[in-house]
Coordinates of C-alpha atoms and ligand atoms in Angstrom, one line a residue:
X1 CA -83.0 -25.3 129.8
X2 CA -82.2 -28.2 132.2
X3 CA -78.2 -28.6 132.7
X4 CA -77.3 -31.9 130.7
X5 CA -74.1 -33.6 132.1
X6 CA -72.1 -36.1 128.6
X7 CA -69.2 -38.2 128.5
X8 CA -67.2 -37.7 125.1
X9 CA -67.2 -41.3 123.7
X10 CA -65.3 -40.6 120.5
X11 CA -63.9 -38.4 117.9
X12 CA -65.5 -37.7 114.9
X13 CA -63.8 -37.4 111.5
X14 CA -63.3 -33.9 112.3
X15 CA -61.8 -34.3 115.4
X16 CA -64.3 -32.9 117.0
X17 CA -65.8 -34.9 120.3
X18 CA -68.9 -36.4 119.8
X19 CA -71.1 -38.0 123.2
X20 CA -74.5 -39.3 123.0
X21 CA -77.2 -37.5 124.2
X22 CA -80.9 -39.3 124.6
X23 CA -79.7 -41.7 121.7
X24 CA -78.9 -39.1 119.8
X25 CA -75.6 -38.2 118.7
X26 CA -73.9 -34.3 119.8
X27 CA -71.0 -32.9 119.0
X28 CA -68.8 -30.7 121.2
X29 CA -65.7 -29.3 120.1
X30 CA -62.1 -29.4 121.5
X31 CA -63.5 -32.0 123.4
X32 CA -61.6 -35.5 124.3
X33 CA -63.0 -38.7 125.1
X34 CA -63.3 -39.7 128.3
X35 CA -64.4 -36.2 129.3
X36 CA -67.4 -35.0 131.0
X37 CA -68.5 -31.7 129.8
X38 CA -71.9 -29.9 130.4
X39 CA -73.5 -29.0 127.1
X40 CA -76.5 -27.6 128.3
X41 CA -77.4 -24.1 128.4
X42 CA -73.5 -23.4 127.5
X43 CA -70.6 -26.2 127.1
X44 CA -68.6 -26.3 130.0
X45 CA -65.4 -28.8 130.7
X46 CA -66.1 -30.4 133.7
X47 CA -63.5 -33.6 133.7
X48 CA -61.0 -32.7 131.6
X49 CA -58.7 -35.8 130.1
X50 CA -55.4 -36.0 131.8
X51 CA -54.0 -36.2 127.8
X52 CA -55.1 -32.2 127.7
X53 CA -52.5 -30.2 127.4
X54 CA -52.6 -26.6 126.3
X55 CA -53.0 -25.1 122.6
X56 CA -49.6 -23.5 121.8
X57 CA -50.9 -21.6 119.2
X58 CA -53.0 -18.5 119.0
X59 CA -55.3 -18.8 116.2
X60 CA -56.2 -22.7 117.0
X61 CA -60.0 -22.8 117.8
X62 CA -60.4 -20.4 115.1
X63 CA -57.8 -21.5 112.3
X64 CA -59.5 -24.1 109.9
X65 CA -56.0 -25.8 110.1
X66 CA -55.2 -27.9 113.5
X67 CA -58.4 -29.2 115.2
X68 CA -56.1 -31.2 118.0
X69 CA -53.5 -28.7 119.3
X70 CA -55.5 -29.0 122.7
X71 CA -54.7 -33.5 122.7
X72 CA -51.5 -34.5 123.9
X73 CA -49.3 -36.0 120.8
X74 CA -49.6 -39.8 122.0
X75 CA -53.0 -39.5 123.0
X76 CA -54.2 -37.5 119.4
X77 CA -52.2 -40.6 117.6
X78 CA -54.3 -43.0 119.7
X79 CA -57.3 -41.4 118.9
X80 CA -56.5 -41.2 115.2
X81 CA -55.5 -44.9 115.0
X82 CA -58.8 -46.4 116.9
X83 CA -60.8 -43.7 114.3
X84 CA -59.2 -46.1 111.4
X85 CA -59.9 -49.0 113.2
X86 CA -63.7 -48.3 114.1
X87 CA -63.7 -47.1 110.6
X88 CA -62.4 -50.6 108.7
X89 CA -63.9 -52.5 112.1
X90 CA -66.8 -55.0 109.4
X91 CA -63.7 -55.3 106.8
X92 CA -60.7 -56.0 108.3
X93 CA -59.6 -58.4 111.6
X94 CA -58.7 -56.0 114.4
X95 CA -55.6 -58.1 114.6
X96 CA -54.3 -56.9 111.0
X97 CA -54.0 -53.6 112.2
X98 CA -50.6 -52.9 113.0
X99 CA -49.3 -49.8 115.7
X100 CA -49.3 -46.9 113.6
X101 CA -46.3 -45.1 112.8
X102 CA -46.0 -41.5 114.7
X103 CA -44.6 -38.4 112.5
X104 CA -41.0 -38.0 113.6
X105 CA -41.9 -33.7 113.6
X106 CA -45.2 -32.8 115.7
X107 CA -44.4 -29.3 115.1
X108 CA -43.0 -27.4 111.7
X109 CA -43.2 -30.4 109.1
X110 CA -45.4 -29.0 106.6
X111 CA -43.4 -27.9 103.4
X112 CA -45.7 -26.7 101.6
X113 CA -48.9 -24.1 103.0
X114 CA -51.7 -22.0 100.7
X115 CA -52.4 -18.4 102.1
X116 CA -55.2 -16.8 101.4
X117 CA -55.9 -12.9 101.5
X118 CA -59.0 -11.7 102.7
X119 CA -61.3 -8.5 101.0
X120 CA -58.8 -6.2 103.4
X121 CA -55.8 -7.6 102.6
X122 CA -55.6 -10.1 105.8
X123 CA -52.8 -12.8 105.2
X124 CA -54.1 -16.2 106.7
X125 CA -55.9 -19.5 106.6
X126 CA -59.4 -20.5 106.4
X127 CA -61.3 -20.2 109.6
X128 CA -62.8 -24.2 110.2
X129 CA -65.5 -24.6 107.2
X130 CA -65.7 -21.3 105.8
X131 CA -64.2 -18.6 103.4
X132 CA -63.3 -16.2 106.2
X133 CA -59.2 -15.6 106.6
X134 CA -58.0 -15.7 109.9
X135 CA -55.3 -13.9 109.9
X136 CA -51.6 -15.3 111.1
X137 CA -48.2 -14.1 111.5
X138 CA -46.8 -17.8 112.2
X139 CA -48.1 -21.3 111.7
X140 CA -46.3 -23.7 113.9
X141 CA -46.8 -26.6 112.2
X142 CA -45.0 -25.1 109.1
X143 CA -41.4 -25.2 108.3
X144 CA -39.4 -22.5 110.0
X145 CA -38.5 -21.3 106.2
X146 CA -42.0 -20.8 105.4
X147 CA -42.9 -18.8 108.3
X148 CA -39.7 -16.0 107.2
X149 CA -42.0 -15.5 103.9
X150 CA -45.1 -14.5 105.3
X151 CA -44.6 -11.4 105.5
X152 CA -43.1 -10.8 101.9
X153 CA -46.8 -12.4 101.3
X154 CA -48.2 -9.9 103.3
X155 CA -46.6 -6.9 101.1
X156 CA -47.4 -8.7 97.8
X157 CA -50.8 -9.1 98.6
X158 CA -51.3 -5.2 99.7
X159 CA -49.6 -5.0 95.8
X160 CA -52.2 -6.7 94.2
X161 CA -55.1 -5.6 96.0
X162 CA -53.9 -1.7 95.1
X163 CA -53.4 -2.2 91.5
X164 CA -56.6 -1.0 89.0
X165 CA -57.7 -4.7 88.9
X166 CA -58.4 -6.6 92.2
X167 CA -58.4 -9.9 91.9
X168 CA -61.7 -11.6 93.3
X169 CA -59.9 -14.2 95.2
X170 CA -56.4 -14.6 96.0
X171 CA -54.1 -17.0 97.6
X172 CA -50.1 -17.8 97.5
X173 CA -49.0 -20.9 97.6
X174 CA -45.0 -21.3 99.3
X175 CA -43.1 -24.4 99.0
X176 CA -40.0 -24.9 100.4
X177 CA -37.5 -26.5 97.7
X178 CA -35.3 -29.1 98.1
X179 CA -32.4 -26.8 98.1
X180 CA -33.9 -24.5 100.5
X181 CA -35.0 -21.8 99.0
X182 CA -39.1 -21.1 99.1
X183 CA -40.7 -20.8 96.0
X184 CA -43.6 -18.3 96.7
X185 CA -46.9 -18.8 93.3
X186 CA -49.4 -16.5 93.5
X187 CA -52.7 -18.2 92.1
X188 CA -54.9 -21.1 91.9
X189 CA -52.2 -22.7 88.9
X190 CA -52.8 -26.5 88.6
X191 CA -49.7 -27.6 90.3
X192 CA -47.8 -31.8 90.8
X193 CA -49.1 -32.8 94.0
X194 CA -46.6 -32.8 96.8
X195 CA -46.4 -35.2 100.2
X196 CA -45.9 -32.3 102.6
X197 CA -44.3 -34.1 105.3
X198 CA -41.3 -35.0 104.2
X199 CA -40.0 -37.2 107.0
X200 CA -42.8 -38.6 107.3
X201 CA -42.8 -39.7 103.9
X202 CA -39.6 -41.2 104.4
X203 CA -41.8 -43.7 106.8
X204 CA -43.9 -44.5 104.3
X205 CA -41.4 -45.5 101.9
X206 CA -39.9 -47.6 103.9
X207 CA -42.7 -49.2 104.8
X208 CA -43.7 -49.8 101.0
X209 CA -39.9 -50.8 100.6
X210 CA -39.9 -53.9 103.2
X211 CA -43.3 -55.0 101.4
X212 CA -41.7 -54.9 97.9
X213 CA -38.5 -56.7 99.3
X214 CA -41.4 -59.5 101.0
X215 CA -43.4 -60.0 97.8
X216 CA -40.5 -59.4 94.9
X217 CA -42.7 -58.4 92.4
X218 CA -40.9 -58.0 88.8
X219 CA -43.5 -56.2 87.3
X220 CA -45.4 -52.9 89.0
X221 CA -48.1 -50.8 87.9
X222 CA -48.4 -47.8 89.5
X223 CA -52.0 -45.9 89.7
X224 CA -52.2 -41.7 91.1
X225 CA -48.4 -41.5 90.8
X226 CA -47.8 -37.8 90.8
X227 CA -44.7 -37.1 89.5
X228 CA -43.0 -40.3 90.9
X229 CA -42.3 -39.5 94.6
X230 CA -42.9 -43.2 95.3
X231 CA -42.0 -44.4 92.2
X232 CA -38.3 -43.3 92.0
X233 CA -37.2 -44.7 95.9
X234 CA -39.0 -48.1 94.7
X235 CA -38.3 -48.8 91.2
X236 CA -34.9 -50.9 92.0
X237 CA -32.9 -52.7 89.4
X238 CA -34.8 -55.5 87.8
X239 CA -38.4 -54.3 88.5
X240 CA -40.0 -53.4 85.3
X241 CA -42.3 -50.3 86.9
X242 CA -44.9 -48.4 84.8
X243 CA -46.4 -45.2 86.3
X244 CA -49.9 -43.7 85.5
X245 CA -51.1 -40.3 86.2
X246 CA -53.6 -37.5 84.7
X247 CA -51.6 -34.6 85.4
X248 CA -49.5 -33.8 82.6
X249 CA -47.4 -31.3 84.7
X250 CA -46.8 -34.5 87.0
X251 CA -45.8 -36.6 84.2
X252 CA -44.0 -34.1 82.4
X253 CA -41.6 -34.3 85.8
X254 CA -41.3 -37.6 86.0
X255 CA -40.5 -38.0 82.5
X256 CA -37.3 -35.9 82.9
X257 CA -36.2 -37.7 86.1
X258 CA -36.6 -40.7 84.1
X259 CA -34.4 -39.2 81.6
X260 CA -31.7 -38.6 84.3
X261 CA -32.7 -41.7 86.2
X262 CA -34.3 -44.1 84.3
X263 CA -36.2 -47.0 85.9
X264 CA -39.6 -45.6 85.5
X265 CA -41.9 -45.7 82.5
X266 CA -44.8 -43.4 82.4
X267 CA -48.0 -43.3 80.8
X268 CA -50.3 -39.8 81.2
X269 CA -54.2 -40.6 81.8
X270 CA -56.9 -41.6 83.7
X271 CA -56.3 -44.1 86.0
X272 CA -58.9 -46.8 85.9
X273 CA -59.1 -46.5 81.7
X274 CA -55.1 -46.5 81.0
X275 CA -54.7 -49.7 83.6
X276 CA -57.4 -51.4 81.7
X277 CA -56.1 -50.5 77.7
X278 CA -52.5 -51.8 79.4
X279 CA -53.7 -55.1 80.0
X280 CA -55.9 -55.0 76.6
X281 CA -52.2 -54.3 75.0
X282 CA -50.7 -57.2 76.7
X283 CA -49.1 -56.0 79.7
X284 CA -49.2 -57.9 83.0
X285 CA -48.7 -57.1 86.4
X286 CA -47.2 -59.3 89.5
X287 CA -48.3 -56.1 91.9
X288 CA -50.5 -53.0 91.9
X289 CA -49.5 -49.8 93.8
X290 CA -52.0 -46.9 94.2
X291 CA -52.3 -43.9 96.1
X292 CA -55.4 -42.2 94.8
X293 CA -57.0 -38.6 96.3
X294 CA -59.0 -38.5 99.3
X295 CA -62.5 -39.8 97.1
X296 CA -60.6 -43.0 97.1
X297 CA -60.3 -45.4 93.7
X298 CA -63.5 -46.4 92.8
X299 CA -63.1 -46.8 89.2
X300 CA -60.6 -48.9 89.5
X301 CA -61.9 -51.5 91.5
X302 CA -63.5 -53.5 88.1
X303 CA -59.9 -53.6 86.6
X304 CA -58.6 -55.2 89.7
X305 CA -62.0 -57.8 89.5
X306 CA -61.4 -58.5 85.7
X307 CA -57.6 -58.4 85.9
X308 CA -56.6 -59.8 89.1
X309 CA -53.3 -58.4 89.8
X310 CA -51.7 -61.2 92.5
X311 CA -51.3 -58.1 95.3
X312 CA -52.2 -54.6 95.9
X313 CA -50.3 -52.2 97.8
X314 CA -53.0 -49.2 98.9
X315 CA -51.8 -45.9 100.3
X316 CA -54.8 -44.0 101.4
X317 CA -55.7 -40.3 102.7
X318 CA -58.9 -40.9 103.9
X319 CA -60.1 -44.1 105.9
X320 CA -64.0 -43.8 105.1
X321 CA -63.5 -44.0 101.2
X322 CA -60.5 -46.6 101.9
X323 CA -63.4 -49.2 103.8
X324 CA -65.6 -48.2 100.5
X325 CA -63.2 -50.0 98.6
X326 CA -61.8 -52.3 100.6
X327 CA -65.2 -53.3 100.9
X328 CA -65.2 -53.9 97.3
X329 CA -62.2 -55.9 96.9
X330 CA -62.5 -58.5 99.8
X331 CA -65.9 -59.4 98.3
X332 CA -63.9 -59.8 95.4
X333 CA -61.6 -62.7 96.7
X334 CA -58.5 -60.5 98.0
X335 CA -57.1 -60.7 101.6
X336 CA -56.1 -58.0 104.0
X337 CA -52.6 -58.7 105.0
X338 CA -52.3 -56.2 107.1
X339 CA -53.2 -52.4 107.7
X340 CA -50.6 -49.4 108.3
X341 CA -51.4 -46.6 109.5
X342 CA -48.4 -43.2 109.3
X343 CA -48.9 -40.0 110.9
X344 CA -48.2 -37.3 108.6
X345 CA -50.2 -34.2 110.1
X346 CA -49.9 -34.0 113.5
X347 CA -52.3 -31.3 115.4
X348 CA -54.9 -32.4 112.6
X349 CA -57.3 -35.4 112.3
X350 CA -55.7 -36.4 108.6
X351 CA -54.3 -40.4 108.5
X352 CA -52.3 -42.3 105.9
X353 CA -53.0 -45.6 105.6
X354 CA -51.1 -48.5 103.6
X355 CA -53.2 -51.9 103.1
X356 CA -50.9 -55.0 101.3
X357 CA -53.8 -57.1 99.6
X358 CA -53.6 -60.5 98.4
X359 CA -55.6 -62.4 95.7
X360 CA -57.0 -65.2 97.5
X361 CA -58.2 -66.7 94.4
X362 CA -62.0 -67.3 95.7
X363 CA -64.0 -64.5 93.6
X364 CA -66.8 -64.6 96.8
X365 CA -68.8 -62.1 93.8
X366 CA -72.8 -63.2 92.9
Ligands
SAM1 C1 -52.5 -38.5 96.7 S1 -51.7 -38.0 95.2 C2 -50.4 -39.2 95.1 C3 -49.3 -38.8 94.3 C4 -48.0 -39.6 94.5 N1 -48.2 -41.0 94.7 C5 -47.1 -39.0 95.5 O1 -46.8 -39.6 96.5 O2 -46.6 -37.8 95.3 C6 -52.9 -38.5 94.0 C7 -52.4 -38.3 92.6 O3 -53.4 -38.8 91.7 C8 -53.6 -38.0 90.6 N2 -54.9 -38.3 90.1 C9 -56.1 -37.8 90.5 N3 -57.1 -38.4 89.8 C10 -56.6 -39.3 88.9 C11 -57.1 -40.2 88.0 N4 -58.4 -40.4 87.8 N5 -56.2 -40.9 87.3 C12 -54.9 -40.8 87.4 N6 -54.3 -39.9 88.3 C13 -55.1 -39.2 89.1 C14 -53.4 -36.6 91.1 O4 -53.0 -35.7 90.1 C15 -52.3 -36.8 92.1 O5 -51.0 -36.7 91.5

């Protein structure tokens, strides 16, 4: 096979490298752009990037987890920000893209991991698009308390694969608490979703904070609210602030912090039908907030046609269903004010997003 000589022109949205080859598109992995790397008979590195630095763990390449352990930290941020960018490049002006906000822990910041246990009782992570366990001792991008528990994982799941029924699939779940301690579940139970970076999180509630103090909404619905991590930090004095969500173990949480707390009223369902039936009741809105799941909001988008709330605040996980929608709404007549991006997994190609949107009052629609 003749030797064929690429330049890496990108990251893909796995954070693999991507060049193109005869017009076509290739992909070669642990790659950075601005590389040259033979692909042709066997990948080889020829240029490397002066932003490559050396993996510090020894299961990346084969751990599903990290995909940019071998990417300098600025560099991997740069990379991730001009991937939203290209991403929302036909729906929103370059220029209302702010810098994007790093995570103030590379390493360690996770809270929360899922182990799973492989058929011979391997403790570990997915390998990269599979169902085989690589097995760990350490992950260094979880918290330091994690890491002591893995191997009381490692003896529980020896347990449970010896007793007279083995489960067919097994996987622990440890979250560290906010006193401390780690909670260690065993199972697949439907649990309240949790932002696993909690500094990082801190960012983005700040950033939500300054554009709450800018528009002064009095009245808030809040879509995909969980169990009210953003709810609670933003629901000041005076706002009247109503949070929807269909987990019932999520709302049955935020109803007992409201208890303690107040400032929050909550309403269990689905998103796009329980905003609708609210404005059917009566309710108005001066501001939406939502923060759906990676698929993005979809259903939602013909309440926000038919009711026109006067701003949306948009926390995303996932940039290519985030241009589906926003797509959506600025046909619709509403304004990107601007676009904020917060790192909260370094060493992986995952992005939060916020978007502030404005009703601009044209309805552009056929
Ligand atoms: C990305 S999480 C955000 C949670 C919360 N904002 C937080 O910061 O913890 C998305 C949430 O939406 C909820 N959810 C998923 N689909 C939903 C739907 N159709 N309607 C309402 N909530 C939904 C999930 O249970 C989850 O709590």
């Amino acid at each position: 096979m003749k030797p064929k000589t690429v330049l890496i022109a990108g990251l893909d949205e796995g954070g693999r490298g991507v060049a193109l080859i005869d017009g076509e598109k290739a992909i070669v992995p642990f790659s950075i752009p601005g590389e040259t790397w033979r692909v042709a008979p066997q990948a080889a590195l020829l240029e490397p990037s002066p932003d490559r630095v050396a993996p510090p763990c020894p299961y990346f390449g084969r751990c599903g987890g990290c995909q940019l352990q071998h990417i300098s930290e600025g560099r991997q941020l740069a990379e991730k920000q001009r991937w939203l960018a290209a991403t929302l490049a036909r729906v929103v002006f370059p220029e209302k893209i702010r810098p994007p906000i790093p995570s103030p822990k590379h390493w360690h910041y996770r809270r929360r991991i899922q182990l799973h246990v492989g058929p011979k009782g391997e403790v570990g992570f997915y390998a990269h698009r599979s169902r085989e366990v690589v097995p760990i001792d350490e992950c260094r991008i979880a918290d330091p308390a994690l890491n002591a528990k893995i191997l009381e994982v490692k003896r529980r799941a020896q347990t449970a694969l010896q007793g007279p029924k083995k489960p067919a699939s097994l996987t622990f779940e440890l979250t560290l608490q906010e006193d401390g301690s780690v909670e260690i579940r065993q199972g697949g139970e439907e649990r309240s979703f949790l932002q696993v970076n909690p500094e990082a999180n801190r960012r983005l509630i700040e950033v939500l904070q300054a554009a709450l103090t800018a528009l002064r909404p009095r009245r808030v619905l809040e879509l995909f609210a969980g169990s009210g991590n953003l709810s609670f930090p933003l629901a000041v004095p005076g706002v009247d602030w109503l949070a929807v969500e269909s987990n019932p173990r999520a709302v049955e949480e935020g109803r007992r912090r409201s208890e303690q707390e107040g400032g929050v009223r909550w309403r269990l369902g689905q998103a796009a039908k329980t905003a609708e039936r609210l404005y059917q009741s009566g309710e108005r809105f001066d501001l939406v907030l939502l923060d759906p799941p990676r698929g993005g909001a979809e259903d939602c988008l013909p309440v926000f046609r038919k009711r026109r709330p006067p701003a949306i605040l948009y926390v995303s996980c996932h940039p290519p269903a985030l241009k589906q929608d926003l797509q959506v709404l600025v046909k619709a007549g509403y304004a990107v004010d601007w676009v904020q991006a917060i790192d909260f997994f370094p060493q992986t190609m995952n992005l939060e997003a916020v978007v502030q949107l404005r009703d601009s009052g044209s309805d552009s629609k056929p």
